[in-house]
Amino acid sequence: MRRRGPRRGRPRRARRRSPRRPRREAAVIVRPLQPADRARWDAYVRARPDSHFAQRTAWMDLVTDAYRLPARWWLAEEGGTVRGVLPLFEVPGRRLFSAPGGLLADDADTAAALLEPARARLRDARLEWIELRDQRTEWPGLATNREHVTLELALAADADAQWKAFDAKLRNQVRKGEKSGFTARWGHAHAGDFHRVLLENMRDLGTPIRGPAYYRRALELFGDDADVLVLDLAGAPAGAMFVVWHGDVAMDPWASSLRRHFARCPNHVLYWEAIRRAVARGARRFDFGRSQWGSGTFAFKASWGAVPVPLFYQYALGRAARVPTLADQKRSLDLAVRVWRRLPVAVAGALGERVKRLFPEAL
């Protein structure tokens, strides 16, 4: 009999199953978030290692201010103790979508209880679906899309140990960038330069972004838990990153470098500077952010030694017939992406604010 070799392709992923329900003395109560609940909500999110900074109430303020969407944020509690949170926004007449991180709960029964008022809203308003985005837990009873992953790097106790943990090729690329003359600066005051770099790079990728006021507002809302890193070359911005400190993890929701400098390895200098700052602040993990399995960004992040962590997009369907996929999105936006890439940067900046309002789900 011929022995079969190992299967090739995508690595096997460990599924994080929803936790079992512990024995309870009191019933779980689900109700809308009230202003007096904000501190308790945020404390629950911060204490969870599987949470996302966008599940904090500062994100609710950012999105409702920028997009004028109703926030449907539900809190589950038992005997006065928070057991779960569900941060949703509604696109009227269309759909409900979650903040990145999706539904966070102690167990599957609490998750189901949190979904009950959302399902009622789905039926009553005849919406397309409820979308739970970027979840680390796959909850039962929901349609699931498994096309995304984030990558996390476990951080060493100091920068020297972290540097030695990288392989020789990566260290050489960082050194090459440093020898090219890149210099780094941190601070909220550099939000304008951050936006200029992000705007040009995302234009090259065919993606509109919000205006600079949106990112300044994010810095204001997250305060000391957020910062901006700008990389300069010959006195001009060449790379930039927005970093959020969330519990023991550093996360970068937005990062870009200008393509004309790619031969000098600006991304390697940018990420090494951010990782070094995260280590200095005592962070234990660096979250490189969402990618598609096997993509170019996946390979870049993995080259730092980061480990893939599956992200689950889950859906409760309303009037929609099926779960949306990346292929659907690419087909519908292909022409728009090709047109956007041809726009002058100034035009992309002027139009981006209006266009981005049509896609509130994206970061």
Tab-separated table of C-alpha atoms in Angstrom:
chain	number	residue	atom	x	y	z
A	1	MET	CA	0.000	0.000	0.000
A	2	ARG	CA	1.310	3.416	-0.931
A	3	ARG	CA	1.873	5.659	2.073
A	4	ARG	CA	0.343	9.088	1.726
A	5	GLY	CA	2.490	12.093	2.576
A	6	PRO	CA	1.421	15.068	4.666
A	7	ARG	CA	-1.246	17.362	3.274
A	8	ARG	CA	0.070	20.602	1.845
A	9	GLY	CA	-1.423	24.056	1.886
A	10	ARG	CA	-2.920	26.051	4.709
A	11	PRO	CA	-1.638	25.052	8.172
A	12	ARG	CA	-4.101	23.368	10.485
A	13	ARG	CA	-5.718	25.887	12.815
A	14	ALA	CA	-6.776	25.287	16.370
A	15	ARG	CA	-10.409	26.301	16.813
A	16	ARG	CA	-11.249	28.196	19.966
A	17	ARG	CA	-14.525	26.674	21.041
A	18	SER	CA	-17.049	28.598	23.068
A	19	PRO	CA	-16.594	27.987	26.808
A	20	ARG	CA	-19.022	25.768	28.680
A	21	ARG	CA	-21.629	27.257	30.965
A	22	PRO	CA	-20.783	27.107	34.680
A	23	ARG	CA	-23.468	26.254	37.226
A	24	ARG	CA	-25.405	29.388	38.130
A	25	GLU	CA	-27.516	30.589	41.010
A	26	ALA	CA	-29.030	33.674	39.290
A	27	ALA	CA	-30.372	34.380	35.818
A	28	VAL	CA	-28.433	36.364	33.252
A	29	ILE	CA	-30.084	39.687	32.439
A	30	VAL	CA	-29.445	41.374	29.077
A	31	ARG	CA	-30.119	45.087	28.683
A	32	PRO	CA	-28.908	48.075	26.646
A	33	LEU	CA	-25.723	49.794	27.773
A	34	GLN	CA	-26.400	52.860	29.930
A	35	PRO	CA	-23.972	55.759	30.589
A	36	ALA	CA	-23.493	54.559	34.174
A	37	ASP	CA	-22.334	51.150	32.856
A	38	ARG	CA	-19.397	52.417	30.810
A	39	ALA	CA	-16.679	51.868	33.428
A	40	ARG	CA	-17.901	48.325	34.194
A	41	TRP	CA	-18.188	47.498	30.487
A	42	ASP	CA	-14.651	48.721	29.783
A	43	ALA	CA	-13.241	46.906	32.820
A	44	TYR	CA	-14.751	43.638	31.564
A	45	VAL	CA	-13.284	44.143	28.080
A	46	ARG	CA	-9.838	45.108	29.377
A	47	ALA	CA	-9.688	42.028	31.606
A	48	ARG	CA	-10.300	39.617	28.729
A	49	PRO	CA	-7.198	38.423	26.804
A	50	ASP	CA	-9.396	37.635	23.774
A	51	SER	CA	-10.838	41.156	23.560
A	52	HIS	CA	-10.201	43.952	21.053
A	53	PHE	CA	-9.664	47.611	21.902
A	54	ALA	CA	-12.629	48.494	19.643
A	55	GLN	CA	-14.977	46.746	22.080
A	56	ARG	CA	-14.330	49.593	24.519
A	57	THR	CA	-16.889	52.385	24.756
A	58	ALA	CA	-14.452	54.903	23.247
A	59	TRP	CA	-14.974	53.107	19.919
A	60	MET	CA	-18.736	53.540	20.230
A	61	ASP	CA	-18.206	57.292	20.556
A	62	LEU	CA	-15.834	57.354	17.577
A	63	VAL	CA	-18.183	55.487	15.226
A	64	THR	CA	-21.411	57.187	16.273
A	65	ASP	CA	-19.771	60.617	15.931
A	66	ALA	CA	-18.225	59.848	12.529
A	67	TYR	CA	-21.016	57.845	10.879
A	68	ARG	CA	-24.150	58.968	12.756
A	69	LEU	CA	-25.245	55.353	13.196
A	70	PRO	CA	-27.386	54.037	16.057
A	71	ALA	CA	-25.348	52.059	18.602
A	72	ARG	CA	-27.019	48.823	19.756
A	73	TRP	CA	-24.703	47.892	22.619
A	74	TRP	CA	-26.040	45.181	24.942
A	75	LEU	CA	-24.698	44.160	28.331
A	76	ALA	CA	-25.225	40.778	30.037
A	77	GLU	CA	-24.973	40.658	33.811
A	78	GLU	CA	-25.641	38.161	36.563
A	79	GLY	CA	-26.107	39.319	40.123
A	80	GLY	CA	-24.542	42.670	39.241
A	81	THR	CA	-21.476	41.067	37.598
A	82	VAL	CA	-20.823	41.616	33.882
A	83	ARG	CA	-20.855	38.295	32.002
A	84	GLY	CA	-20.711	39.476	28.407
A	85	VAL	CA	-20.986	42.374	25.959
A	86	LEU	CA	-22.291	42.756	22.416
A	87	PRO	CA	-21.280	46.043	20.703
A	88	LEU	CA	-23.361	46.482	17.534
A	89	PHE	CA	-24.072	49.344	15.153
A	90	GLU	CA	-27.042	49.526	12.805
A	91	VAL	CA	-27.009	50.652	9.202
A	92	PRO	CA	-30.712	51.588	8.991
A	93	GLY	CA	-32.636	49.384	6.606
A	94	ARG	CA	-29.556	47.269	5.875
A	95	ARG	CA	-27.727	45.388	8.619
A	96	LEU	CA	-26.269	45.188	12.114
A	97	PHE	CA	-22.493	44.873	12.436
A	98	SER	CA	-20.250	44.590	15.457
A	99	ALA	CA	-17.221	46.542	16.521
A	100	PRO	CA	-14.009	44.582	15.795
A	101	GLY	CA	-13.817	41.764	18.335
A	102	GLY	CA	-17.506	40.959	18.030
A	103	LEU	CA	-19.386	39.274	20.848
A	104	LEU	CA	-17.502	38.736	24.104
A	105	ALA	CA	-19.037	36.443	26.733
A	106	ASP	CA	-18.150	34.075	29.556
A	107	ASP	CA	-19.926	31.120	27.921
A	108	ALA	CA	-22.183	30.041	25.062
A	109	ASP	CA	-25.440	30.501	27.000
A	110	THR	CA	-24.563	34.115	27.780
A	111	ALA	CA	-23.637	34.655	24.131
A	112	ALA	CA	-27.020	33.273	23.049
A	113	ALA	CA	-28.798	35.532	25.534
A	114	LEU	CA	-26.945	38.583	24.200
A	115	LEU	CA	-27.987	37.720	20.655
A	116	GLU	CA	-31.713	37.536	21.499
A	117	PRO	CA	-32.425	41.312	21.357
A	118	ALA	CA	-30.211	41.607	18.272
A	119	ARG	CA	-32.162	38.829	16.534
A	120	ALA	CA	-35.404	40.575	17.484
A	121	ARG	CA	-34.129	43.789	15.894
A	122	LEU	CA	-33.079	41.814	12.808
A	123	ARG	CA	-36.633	40.466	12.416
A	124	ASP	CA	-38.537	43.620	13.311
A	125	ALA	CA	-36.525	45.920	11.020
A	126	ARG	CA	-36.236	43.269	8.260
A	127	LEU	CA	-32.455	43.682	8.053
A	128	GLU	CA	-30.049	41.593	5.953
A	129	TRP	CA	-27.920	40.118	8.717
A	130	ILE	CA	-26.076	40.520	11.982
A	131	GLU	CA	-22.318	40.428	11.407
A	132	LEU	CA	-19.929	39.666	14.282
A	133	ARG	CA	-16.459	40.745	13.149
A	134	ASP	CA	-12.913	39.670	14.068
A	135	GLN	CA	-13.908	37.259	16.833
A	136	ARG	CA	-11.476	34.894	18.506
A	137	THR	CA	-14.293	32.608	19.640
A	138	GLU	CA	-16.561	30.692	17.272
A	139	TRP	CA	-20.015	30.762	18.863
A	140	PRO	CA	-22.489	27.936	18.108
A	141	GLY	CA	-25.610	28.340	15.987
A	142	LEU	CA	-24.239	30.980	13.602
A	143	ALA	CA	-23.048	30.892	9.991
A	144	THR	CA	-19.271	31.338	9.984
A	145	ASN	CA	-16.667	32.750	7.595
A	146	ARG	CA	-13.090	31.627	8.392
A	147	GLU	CA	-11.143	33.588	5.765
A	148	HIS	CA	-9.301	35.910	8.173
A	149	VAL	CA	-6.517	35.608	10.705
A	150	THR	CA	-4.503	37.898	12.940
A	151	LEU	CA	-0.866	37.313	13.853
A	152	GLU	CA	0.546	37.780	17.337
A	153	LEU	CA	4.136	38.035	18.490
A	154	ALA	CA	4.982	37.043	22.070
A	155	LEU	CA	7.264	39.769	23.407
A	156	ALA	CA	10.461	39.279	25.389
A	157	ALA	CA	11.246	41.025	28.659
A	158	ASP	CA	13.647	43.520	27.056
A	159	ALA	CA	14.563	44.844	23.616
A	160	ASP	CA	17.913	43.019	23.466
A	161	ALA	CA	16.279	39.638	24.068
A	162	GLN	CA	13.597	40.482	21.514
A	163	TRP	CA	16.216	41.390	18.899
A	164	LYS	CA	18.084	38.130	19.440
A	165	ALA	CA	14.848	36.169	18.982
A	166	PHE	CA	14.545	37.349	15.357
A	167	ASP	CA	16.220	35.367	12.595
A	168	ALA	CA	19.280	36.690	10.761
A	169	LYS	CA	17.386	37.656	7.598
A	170	LEU	CA	14.931	39.836	9.506
A	171	ARG	CA	17.683	41.545	11.503
A	172	ASN	CA	19.560	42.302	8.276
A	173	GLN	CA	16.462	43.931	6.773
A	174	VAL	CA	16.005	46.102	9.860
A	175	ARG	CA	19.686	47.101	9.747
A	176	LYS	CA	19.366	47.947	6.056
A	177	GLY	CA	16.488	50.284	6.831
A	178	GLU	CA	18.323	51.902	9.727
A	179	LYS	CA	21.395	52.502	7.544
A	180	SER	CA	19.150	54.225	4.988
A	181	GLY	CA	18.674	57.064	7.451
A	182	PHE	CA	15.119	56.598	8.739
A	183	THR	CA	14.364	58.358	12.014
A	184	ALA	CA	11.348	57.855	14.283
A	185	ARG	CA	9.145	60.245	16.237
A	186	TRP	CA	6.175	59.538	18.499
A	187	GLY	CA	3.267	61.666	19.649
A	188	HIS	CA	-0.326	62.772	19.073
A	189	ALA	CA	0.983	65.964	17.478
A	190	HIS	CA	2.114	63.960	14.432
A	191	ALA	CA	-1.399	62.834	13.435
A	192	GLY	CA	-1.299	65.009	10.303
A	193	ASP	CA	1.876	63.373	8.969
A	194	PHE	CA	0.481	59.949	9.868
A	195	HIS	CA	-2.603	60.713	7.788
A	196	ARG	CA	-0.585	61.925	4.793
A	197	VAL	CA	1.376	58.662	4.647
A	198	LEU	CA	-1.730	56.528	5.159
A	199	LEU	CA	-3.655	58.446	2.493
A	200	GLU	CA	-1.017	57.984	-0.216
A	201	ASN	CA	-0.374	54.319	0.501
A	202	MET	CA	-4.054	53.410	0.716
A	203	ARG	CA	-4.689	55.325	-2.523
A	204	ASP	CA	-2.054	53.076	-4.123
A	205	LEU	CA	-3.993	50.061	-2.815
A	206	GLY	CA	-7.308	51.415	-4.102
A	207	THR	CA	-8.831	52.044	-0.669
A	208	PRO	CA	-10.363	55.336	0.573
A	209	ILE	CA	-9.753	56.498	4.142
A	210	ARG	CA	-11.344	59.002	6.503
A	211	GLY	CA	-10.048	62.545	6.863
A	212	PRO	CA	-7.443	63.491	9.496
A	213	ALA	CA	-10.103	64.622	11.990
A	214	TYR	CA	-11.248	61.004	12.397
A	215	TYR	CA	-7.815	59.832	13.563
A	216	ARG	CA	-7.322	62.864	15.792
A	217	ARG	CA	-10.661	62.062	17.403
A	218	ALA	CA	-9.532	58.458	17.960
A	219	LEU	CA	-6.393	59.735	19.696
A	220	GLU	CA	-8.501	62.034	21.853
A	221	LEU	CA	-10.919	59.266	22.873
A	222	PHE	CA	-8.272	56.643	23.668
A	223	GLY	CA	-5.943	59.154	25.318
A	224	ASP	CA	-2.747	57.667	26.744
A	225	ASP	CA	-3.741	54.253	25.372
A	226	ALA	CA	-3.107	55.426	21.792
A	227	ASP	CA	-0.121	56.944	20.026
A	228	VAL	CA	1.209	57.795	16.580
A	229	LEU	CA	4.588	56.750	15.196
A	230	VAL	CA	6.031	58.541	12.149
A	231	LEU	CA	9.135	57.452	10.260
A	232	ASP	CA	11.048	60.201	8.437
A	233	LEU	CA	13.572	60.050	5.610
A	234	ALA	CA	15.497	63.197	4.670
A	235	GLY	CA	13.074	65.259	6.746
A	236	ALA	CA	9.878	63.965	5.101
A	237	PRO	CA	7.383	61.344	6.377
A	238	ALA	CA	7.987	57.934	4.784
A	239	GLY	CA	6.087	55.578	7.099
A	240	ALA	CA	3.536	55.812	9.895
A	241	MET	CA	1.597	53.701	12.389
A	242	PHE	CA	-1.300	54.206	14.789
A	243	VAL	CA	-0.763	52.088	17.926
A	244	VAL	CA	-3.281	51.240	20.654
A	245	TRP	CA	-2.187	49.825	24.013
A	246	HIS	CA	-4.882	47.418	25.202
A	247	GLY	CA	-4.218	45.471	28.382
A	248	ASP	CA	-0.968	43.579	27.827
A	249	VAL	CA	-1.106	43.827	24.031
A	250	ALA	CA	-0.004	46.475	21.532
A	251	MET	CA	-2.216	46.656	18.429
A	252	ASP	CA	-1.712	48.585	15.186
A	253	PRO	CA	-5.020	49.137	13.381
A	254	TRP	CA	-3.433	51.405	10.748
A	255	ALA	CA	0.119	51.286	9.371
A	256	SER	CA	1.649	52.299	6.035
A	257	SER	CA	4.907	53.121	4.288
A	258	LEU	CA	5.341	54.914	0.979
A	259	ARG	CA	6.017	52.610	-1.958
A	260	ARG	CA	8.812	54.704	-3.404
A	261	HIS	CA	10.904	53.865	-0.326
A	262	PHE	CA	10.211	50.115	-0.220
A	263	ALA	CA	13.716	49.190	-1.410
A	264	ARG	CA	15.060	50.747	1.822
A	265	CYS	CA	12.901	48.486	4.067
A	266	PRO	CA	10.867	51.190	5.842
A	267	ASN	CA	8.280	48.691	7.106
A	268	HIS	CA	10.972	46.745	8.943
A	269	VAL	CA	12.210	49.867	10.710
A	270	LEU	CA	8.634	50.956	11.443
A	271	TYR	CA	7.627	47.673	13.065
A	272	TRP	CA	10.876	47.249	14.974
A	273	GLU	CA	10.441	50.723	16.462
A	274	ALA	CA	6.841	49.887	17.463
A	275	ILE	CA	7.831	46.506	18.926
A	276	ARG	CA	10.683	48.093	20.864
A	277	ARG	CA	8.290	50.684	22.315
A	278	ALA	CA	5.793	47.934	23.217
A	279	VAL	CA	8.500	46.013	25.088
A	280	ALA	CA	9.524	49.174	26.953
A	281	ARG	CA	5.907	49.709	28.039
A	282	GLY	CA	5.712	46.182	29.429
A	283	ALA	CA	3.419	44.725	26.762
A	284	ARG	CA	3.495	40.945	26.461
A	285	ARG	CA	2.081	40.624	22.939
A	286	PHE	CA	2.213	42.568	19.685
A	287	ASP	CA	-0.860	42.088	17.486
A	288	PHE	CA	0.017	42.735	13.835
A	289	GLY	CA	-3.640	42.846	12.828
A	290	ARG	CA	-5.920	41.091	10.388
A	291	SER	CA	-4.775	39.411	7.168
A	292	GLN	CA	-6.062	36.764	4.815
A	293	TRP	CA	-4.512	33.315	5.122
A	294	GLY	CA	-1.481	32.998	2.824
A	295	SER	CA	-1.479	36.639	1.661
A	296	GLY	CA	1.596	38.836	1.264
A	297	THR	CA	0.846	40.703	4.495
A	298	PHE	CA	0.441	37.342	6.251
A	299	ALA	CA	3.952	36.342	5.118
A	300	PHE	CA	5.464	39.664	6.243
A	301	LYS	CA	3.936	39.404	9.713
A	302	ALA	CA	4.906	35.750	10.069
A	303	SER	CA	8.526	36.657	9.243
A	304	TRP	CA	8.728	38.381	12.655
A	305	GLY	CA	7.908	35.107	14.378
A	306	ALA	CA	4.260	36.044	14.867
A	307	VAL	CA	1.821	33.152	15.283
A	308	PRO	CA	-1.497	33.017	13.373
A	309	VAL	CA	-4.676	33.279	15.443
A	310	PRO	CA	-7.937	32.508	13.574
A	311	LEU	CA	-10.571	35.229	13.420
A	312	PHE	CA	-14.195	34.243	12.963
A	313	TYR	CA	-16.765	36.344	11.134
A	314	GLN	CA	-20.189	35.058	12.172
A	315	TYR	CA	-23.661	35.821	10.879
A	316	ALA	CA	-27.288	35.551	11.836
A	317	LEU	CA	-29.131	35.880	8.537
A	318	GLY	CA	-32.263	37.959	8.096
A	319	ARG	CA	-33.537	38.714	4.606
A	320	ALA	CA	-30.144	37.896	3.036
A	321	ALA	CA	-29.938	34.465	1.414
A	322	ARG	CA	-26.338	33.625	2.334
A	323	VAL	CA	-23.194	34.725	4.133
A	324	PRO	CA	-21.073	37.337	2.283
A	325	THR	CA	-17.544	36.285	1.291
A	326	LEU	CA	-14.309	38.023	0.338
A	327	ALA	CA	-14.870	36.912	-3.258
A	328	ASP	CA	-18.245	38.695	-3.281
A	329	GLN	CA	-16.642	41.863	-1.964
A	330	LYS	CA	-13.787	41.787	-4.467
A	331	ARG	CA	-16.137	41.294	-7.412
A	332	SER	CA	-18.386	44.167	-6.363
A	333	LEU	CA	-15.508	46.593	-5.722
A	334	ASP	CA	-13.015	45.595	-8.430
A	335	LEU	CA	-13.770	48.489	-10.791
A	336	ALA	CA	-13.893	51.029	-7.949
A	337	VAL	CA	-10.485	49.867	-6.680
A	338	ARG	CA	-8.903	50.230	-10.133
A	339	VAL	CA	-10.336	53.726	-10.554
A	340	TRP	CA	-9.266	54.828	-7.057
A	341	ARG	CA	-5.651	53.812	-7.699
A	342	ARG	CA	-5.499	56.290	-10.590
A	343	LEU	CA	-6.689	59.296	-8.595
A	344	PRO	CA	-4.254	62.044	-7.599
A	345	VAL	CA	-3.568	61.899	-3.857
A	346	ALA	CA	-5.274	65.261	-3.285
A	347	VAL	CA	-8.438	64.067	-5.039
A	348	ALA	CA	-8.420	60.787	-3.091
A	349	GLY	CA	-8.161	62.812	0.102
A	350	ALA	CA	-11.042	65.097	-0.845
A	351	LEU	CA	-13.341	62.239	-1.901
A	352	GLY	CA	-12.294	59.697	0.709
A	353	GLU	CA	-14.287	61.241	3.541
A	354	ARG	CA	-17.534	60.955	1.558
A	355	VAL	CA	-16.867	57.493	0.143
A	356	LYS	CA	-15.716	56.018	3.443
A	357	ARG	CA	-19.046	56.898	5.044
A	358	LEU	CA	-20.612	54.233	2.819
A	359	PHE	CA	-18.478	51.524	4.483
A	360	PRO	CA	-18.728	52.041	8.253
A	361	GLU	CA	-17.788	48.425	9.062
A	362	ALA	CA	-14.154	48.851	7.998
A	363	LEU	CA	-11.623	50.285	10.444
